[in-house]
Coordinates of C-alpha atoms in Angstrom, one line a residue:
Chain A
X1270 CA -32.9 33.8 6.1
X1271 CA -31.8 30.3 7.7
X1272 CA -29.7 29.9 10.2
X1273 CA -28.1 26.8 12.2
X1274 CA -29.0 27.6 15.7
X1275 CA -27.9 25.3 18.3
X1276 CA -27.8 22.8 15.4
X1277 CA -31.4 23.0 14.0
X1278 CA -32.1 25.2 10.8
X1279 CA -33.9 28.4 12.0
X1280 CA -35.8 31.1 10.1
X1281 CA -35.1 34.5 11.3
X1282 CA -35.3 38.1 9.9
X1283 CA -32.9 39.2 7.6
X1284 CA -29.7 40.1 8.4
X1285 CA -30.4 40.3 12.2
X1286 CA -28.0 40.7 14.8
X1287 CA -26.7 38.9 17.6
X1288 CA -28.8 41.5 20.0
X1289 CA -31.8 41.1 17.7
X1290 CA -31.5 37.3 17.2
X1291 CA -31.5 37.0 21.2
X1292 CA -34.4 39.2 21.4
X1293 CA -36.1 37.5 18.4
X1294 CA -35.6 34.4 20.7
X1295 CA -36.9 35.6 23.8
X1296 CA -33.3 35.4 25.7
X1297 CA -33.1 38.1 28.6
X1298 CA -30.7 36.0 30.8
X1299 CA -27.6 38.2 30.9
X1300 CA -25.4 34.1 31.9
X1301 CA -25.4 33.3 28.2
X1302 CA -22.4 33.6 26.0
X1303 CA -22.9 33.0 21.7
X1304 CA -20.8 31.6 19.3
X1305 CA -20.8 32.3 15.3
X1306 CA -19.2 29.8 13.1
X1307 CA -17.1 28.8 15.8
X1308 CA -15.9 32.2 16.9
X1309 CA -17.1 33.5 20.4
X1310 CA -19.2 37.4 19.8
X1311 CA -18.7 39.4 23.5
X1312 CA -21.1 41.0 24.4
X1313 CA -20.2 44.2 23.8
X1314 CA -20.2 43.2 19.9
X1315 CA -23.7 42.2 20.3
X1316 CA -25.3 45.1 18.3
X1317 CA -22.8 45.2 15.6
X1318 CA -22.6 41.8 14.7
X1319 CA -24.9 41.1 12.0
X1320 CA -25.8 37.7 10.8
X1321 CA -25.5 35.8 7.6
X1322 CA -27.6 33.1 6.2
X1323 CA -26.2 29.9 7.0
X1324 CA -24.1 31.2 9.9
X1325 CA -23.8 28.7 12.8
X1326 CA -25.1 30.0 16.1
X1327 CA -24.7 28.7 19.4
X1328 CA -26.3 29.9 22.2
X1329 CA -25.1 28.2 25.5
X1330 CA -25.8 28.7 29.1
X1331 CA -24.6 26.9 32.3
X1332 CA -25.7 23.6 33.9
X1333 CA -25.3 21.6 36.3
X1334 CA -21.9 19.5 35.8
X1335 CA -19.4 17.9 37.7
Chain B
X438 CA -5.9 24.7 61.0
X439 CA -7.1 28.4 59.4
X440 CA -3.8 29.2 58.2
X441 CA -3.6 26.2 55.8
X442 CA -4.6 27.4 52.8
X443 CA -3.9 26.8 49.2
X444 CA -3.7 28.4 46.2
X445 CA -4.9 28.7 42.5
X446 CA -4.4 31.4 39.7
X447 CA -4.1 33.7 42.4
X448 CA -7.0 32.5 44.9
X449 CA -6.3 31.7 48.2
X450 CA -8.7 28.8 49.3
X451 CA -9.2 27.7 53.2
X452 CA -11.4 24.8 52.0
X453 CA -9.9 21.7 50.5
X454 CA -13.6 20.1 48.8
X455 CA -14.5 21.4 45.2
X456 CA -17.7 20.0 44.1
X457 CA -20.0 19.4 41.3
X458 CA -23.5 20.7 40.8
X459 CA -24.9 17.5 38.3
X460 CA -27.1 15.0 39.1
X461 CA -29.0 16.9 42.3
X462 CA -32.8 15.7 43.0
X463 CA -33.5 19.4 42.7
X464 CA -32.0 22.9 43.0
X465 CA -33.0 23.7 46.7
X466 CA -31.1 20.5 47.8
X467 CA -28.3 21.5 45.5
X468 CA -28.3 24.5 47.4
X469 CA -28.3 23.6 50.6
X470 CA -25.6 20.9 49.9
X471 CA -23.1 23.2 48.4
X472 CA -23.4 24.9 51.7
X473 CA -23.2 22.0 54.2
X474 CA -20.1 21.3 51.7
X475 CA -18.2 24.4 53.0
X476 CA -16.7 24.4 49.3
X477 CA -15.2 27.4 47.9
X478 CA -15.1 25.9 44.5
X479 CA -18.2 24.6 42.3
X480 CA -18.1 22.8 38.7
X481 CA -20.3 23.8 36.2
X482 CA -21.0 22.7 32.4
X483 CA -21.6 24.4 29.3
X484 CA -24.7 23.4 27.3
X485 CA -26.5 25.1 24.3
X486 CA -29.2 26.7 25.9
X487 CA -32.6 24.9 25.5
X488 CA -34.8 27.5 23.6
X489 CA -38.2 26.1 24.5
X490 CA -37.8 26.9 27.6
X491 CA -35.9 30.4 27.7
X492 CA -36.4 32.0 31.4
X493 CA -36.2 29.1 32.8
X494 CA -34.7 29.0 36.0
X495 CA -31.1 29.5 36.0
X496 CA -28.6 27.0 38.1
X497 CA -26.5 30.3 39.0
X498 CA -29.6 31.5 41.0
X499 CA -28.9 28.0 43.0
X500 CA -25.4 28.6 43.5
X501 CA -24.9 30.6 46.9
X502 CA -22.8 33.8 46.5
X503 CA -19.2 34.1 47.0
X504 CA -18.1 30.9 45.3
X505 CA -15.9 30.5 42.8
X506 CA -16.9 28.8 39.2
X507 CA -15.3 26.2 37.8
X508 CA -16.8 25.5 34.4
X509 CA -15.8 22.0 32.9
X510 CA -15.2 20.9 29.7
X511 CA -17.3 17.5 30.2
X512 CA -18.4 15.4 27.1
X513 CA -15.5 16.9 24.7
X514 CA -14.3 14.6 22.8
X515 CA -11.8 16.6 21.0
X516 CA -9.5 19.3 22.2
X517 CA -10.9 21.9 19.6
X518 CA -14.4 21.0 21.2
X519 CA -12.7 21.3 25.0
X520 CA -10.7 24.8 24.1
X521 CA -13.8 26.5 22.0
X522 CA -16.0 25.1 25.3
X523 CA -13.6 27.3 27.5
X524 CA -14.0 30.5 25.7
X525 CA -17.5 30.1 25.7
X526 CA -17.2 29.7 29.7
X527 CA -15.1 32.6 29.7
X528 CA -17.2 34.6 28.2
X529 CA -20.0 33.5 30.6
X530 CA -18.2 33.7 33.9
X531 CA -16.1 36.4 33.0
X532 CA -13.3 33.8 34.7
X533 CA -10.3 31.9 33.4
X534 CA -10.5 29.4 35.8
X535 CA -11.4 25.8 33.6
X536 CA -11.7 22.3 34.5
X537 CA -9.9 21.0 31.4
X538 CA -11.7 17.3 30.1
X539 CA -11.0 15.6 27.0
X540 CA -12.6 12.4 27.3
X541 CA -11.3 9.4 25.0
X542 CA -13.5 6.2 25.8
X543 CA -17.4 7.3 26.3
X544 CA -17.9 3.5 28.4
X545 CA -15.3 4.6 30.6
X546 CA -15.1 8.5 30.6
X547 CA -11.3 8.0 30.7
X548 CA -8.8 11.3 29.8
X549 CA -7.7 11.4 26.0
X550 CA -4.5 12.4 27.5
X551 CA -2.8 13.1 24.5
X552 CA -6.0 15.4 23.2
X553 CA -6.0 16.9 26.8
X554 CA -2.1 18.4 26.5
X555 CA -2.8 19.8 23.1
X556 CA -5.9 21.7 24.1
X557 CA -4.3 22.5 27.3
X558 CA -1.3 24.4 25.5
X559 CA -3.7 26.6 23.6
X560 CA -5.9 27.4 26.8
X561 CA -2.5 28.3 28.6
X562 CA -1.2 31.0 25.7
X563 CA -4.8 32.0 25.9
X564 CA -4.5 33.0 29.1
X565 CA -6.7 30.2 31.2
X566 CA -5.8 29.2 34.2
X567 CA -6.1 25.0 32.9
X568 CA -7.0 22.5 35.5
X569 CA -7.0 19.5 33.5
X570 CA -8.5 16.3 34.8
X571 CA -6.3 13.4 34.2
X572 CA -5.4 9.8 34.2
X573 CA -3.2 8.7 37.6
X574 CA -0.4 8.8 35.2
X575 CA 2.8 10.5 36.3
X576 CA 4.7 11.0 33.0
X577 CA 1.2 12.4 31.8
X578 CA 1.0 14.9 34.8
X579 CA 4.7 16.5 34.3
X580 CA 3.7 17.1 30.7
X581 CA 0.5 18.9 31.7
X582 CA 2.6 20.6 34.0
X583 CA 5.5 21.8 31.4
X584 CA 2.4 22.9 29.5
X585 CA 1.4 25.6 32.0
X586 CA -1.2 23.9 33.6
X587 CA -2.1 25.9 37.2
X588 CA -2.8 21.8 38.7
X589 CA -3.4 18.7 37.9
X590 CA -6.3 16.5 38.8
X591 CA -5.4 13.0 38.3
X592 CA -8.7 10.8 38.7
X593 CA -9.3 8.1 42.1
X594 CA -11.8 6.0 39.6
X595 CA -13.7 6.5 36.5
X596 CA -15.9 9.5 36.8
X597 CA -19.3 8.6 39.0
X598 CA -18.5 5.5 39.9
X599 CA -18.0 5.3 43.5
X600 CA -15.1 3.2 42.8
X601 CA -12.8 5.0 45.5
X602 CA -9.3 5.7 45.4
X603 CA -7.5 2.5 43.3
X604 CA -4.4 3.6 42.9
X605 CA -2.8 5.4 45.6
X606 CA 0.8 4.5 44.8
X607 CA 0.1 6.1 41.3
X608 CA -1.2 8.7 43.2
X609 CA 1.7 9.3 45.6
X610 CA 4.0 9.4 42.5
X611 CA 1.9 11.8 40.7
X612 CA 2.1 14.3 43.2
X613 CA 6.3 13.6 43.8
X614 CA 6.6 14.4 40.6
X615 CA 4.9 17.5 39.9
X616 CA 5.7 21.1 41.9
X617 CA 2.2 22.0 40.5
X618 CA -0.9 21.3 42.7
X619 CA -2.5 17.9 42.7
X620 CA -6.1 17.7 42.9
X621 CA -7.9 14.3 43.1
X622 CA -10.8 14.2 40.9
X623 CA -13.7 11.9 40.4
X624 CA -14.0 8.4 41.8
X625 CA -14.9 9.2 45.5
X626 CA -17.8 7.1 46.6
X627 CA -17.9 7.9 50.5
X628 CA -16.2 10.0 52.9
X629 CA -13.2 7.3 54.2
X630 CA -12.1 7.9 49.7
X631 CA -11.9 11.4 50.1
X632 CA -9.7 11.2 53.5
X633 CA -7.6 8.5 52.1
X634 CA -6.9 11.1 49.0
X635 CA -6.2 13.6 51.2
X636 CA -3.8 11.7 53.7
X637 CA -1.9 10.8 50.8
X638 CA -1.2 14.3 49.9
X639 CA -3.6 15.7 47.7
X640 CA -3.9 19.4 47.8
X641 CA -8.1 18.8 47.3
X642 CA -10.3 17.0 46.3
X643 CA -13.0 17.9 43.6
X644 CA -16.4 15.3 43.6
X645 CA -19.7 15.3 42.3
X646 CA -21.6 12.5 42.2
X647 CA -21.1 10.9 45.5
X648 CA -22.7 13.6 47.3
X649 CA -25.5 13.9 44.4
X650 CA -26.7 10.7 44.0
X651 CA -26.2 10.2 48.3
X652 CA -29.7 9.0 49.4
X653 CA -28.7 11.9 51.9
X654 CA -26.8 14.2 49.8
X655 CA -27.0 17.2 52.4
X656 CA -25.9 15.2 55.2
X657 CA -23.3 13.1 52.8
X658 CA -21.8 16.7 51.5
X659 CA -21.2 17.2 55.4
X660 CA -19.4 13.9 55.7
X661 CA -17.5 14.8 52.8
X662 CA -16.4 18.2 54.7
X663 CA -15.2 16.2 57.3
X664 CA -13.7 13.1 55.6
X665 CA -11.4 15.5 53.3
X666 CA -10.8 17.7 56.6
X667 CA -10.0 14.6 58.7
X668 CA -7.4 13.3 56.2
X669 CA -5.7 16.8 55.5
X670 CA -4.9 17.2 59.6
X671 CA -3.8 13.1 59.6
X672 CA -1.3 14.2 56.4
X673 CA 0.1 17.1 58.4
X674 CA 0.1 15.2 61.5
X675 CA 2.6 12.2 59.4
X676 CA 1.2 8.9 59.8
X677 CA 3.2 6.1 61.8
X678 CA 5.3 4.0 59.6
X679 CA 3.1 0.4 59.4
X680 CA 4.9 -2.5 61.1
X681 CA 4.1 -6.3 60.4
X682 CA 4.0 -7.1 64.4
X683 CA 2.4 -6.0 66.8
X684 CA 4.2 -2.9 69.1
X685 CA 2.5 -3.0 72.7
X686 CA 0.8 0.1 73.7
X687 CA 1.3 -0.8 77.1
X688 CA 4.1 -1.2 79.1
X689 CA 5.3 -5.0 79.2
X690 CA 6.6 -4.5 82.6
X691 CA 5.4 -4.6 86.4
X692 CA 2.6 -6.9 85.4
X693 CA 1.3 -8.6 88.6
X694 CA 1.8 -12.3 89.7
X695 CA 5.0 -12.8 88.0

């Protein structure tokens, strides 16, 4: 299925969740926090929280900022 | 000078310099000027994670322990982009300490006040403790302030631009009129800014780029240190009241051949 993930359309297994999609992506740093359609997921919700085509991820870390 | 301390959402702080991690050369002299800072308080942003390069390093490994995050809302545009930008940070600093932004002019990077006290009501119920930067407007402060806001942080100049502080009579009247604390943020281009802000009567001041972009920025976060220290103890200390003429420091008497 397609997703939007950090605003590009992404091809990712089926009904994956947030703990999967992270995987999937290669993201081990624990300092990231995820958004779905605009809603933060905790962590703790991680392995529940499955994923629907055409959901819009956001995977954000921190920078550097003033 | 130990015992003066201030105080956020329940921190006690000793120092009276927040600053910004942007803009460094690289992450060791970040380091090392965060230190030489003696800040208690660093600004960070939140940016979508850039997935070609996952395990990358991480800014937080650059960050020495024992301060305290202040994630920023920098870039929003919009208060639903600035409030959904704090739960993320939330959610990654496990804190509900935010520097509030809602920027209205992208040439200028001035506050969209009236987007700024909208967002800042939500973050309050939310539970946030808001510090929202801000124009040098007074009637704009006190409503920040009857929002819930923990501070406000009224701006010396536009953000970055070394501009100093231009309006300290703005300033002065900010901080008489709100009981809340008031941080000066952005403008400060060398150390004599940050001790003028201070000597006025902020509670800190918060920079970023003048110790950054410094050609020195170790040595410059030092002078910072000192400048906001310097004009915190000439605050306390009360300042003489300026006179047009001169007032002789010397006695006018006993002078010889006379």
């Amino acid at each position: 299925m397609q997703l939007k993930l950090n605003g590009e359309v992404r091809d990712v297994p089926d009904g994956v969740t947030v703990a999967g999609l992270l995987a999937h992506l290669g993201v081990k740093a624990p300092r990231v926090a995820v958004e779905v359609n605009e809603a933060v997921v905790t962590k703790d919700r991680y392995d529940a929280h499955a994923l629907q085509a055409d959901d819009a991820v956001e995977i954000v870390a921190f920078v550097g900022g003033g | 000078m130990s015992d003066d301390t201030w105080a956020l959402g329940g921190r006690t702080f000793t120092s009276r310099l927040l600053v910004g991690t942007g803009k460094y050369p690289d992450f060791p002299t970040m380091k090392r000027a965060l230190v030489a800072s003696g800040a208690e308080v660093v600004t960070v942003a939140v940016r979508r994670l850039d997935l070609t390069k996952v395990g990358a390093e991480s800014l937080l490994e650059w960050i020495p322990k024992g301060m305290t995050l202040l994630p920023n809302t920098a870039a929003c545009f919009t208060a639903d982009e600035a409030v959904r930008t704090c739960r993320l940070a939330r959610e990654l600093g496990l804190g509900d300490l935010v520097k509030l932004e809602v920027i209205g002019d992208k040439r200028t990077l001035f506050p969209d006040v009236e987007a700024l006290v909208q967002a800042a009501k939500v973050l309050v119920k939310e539970g946030f403790t808001v510090l929202p930067y801000t124009n040098d407007d007074p009637v704009a402060a006190r409503k920040l302030e009857d929002a819930g806001c923990a501070a406000v942080m009224p701006l010396g100049a536009p953000i970055g631009s070394g501009l100093g502080i231009r309006n300290p009579y703005n300033l002065r009247i900010v901080m008489e009129s709100v009981k809340v604390p008031v941080l000066v943020d952005a403008g400060v281009g060398t150390a004599s800014d940050a001790a003028l802000a201070m000597e006025l009567g902020a509670v800190a001041v918060l920079m970023n780029t003048a110790i950054a972009e410094a050609k020195e920025p170790v040595l410059m976060a030092e002078a910072m240190r000192e400048g906001v220290s310097a004009g915190r103890k000439a605050f306390l200390a009360g300042r003489i009241p300026m006179k047009l003429h001169a007032a002789a420091s010397s006695p006018m008497t006993g002078l010889i051949g006379r």
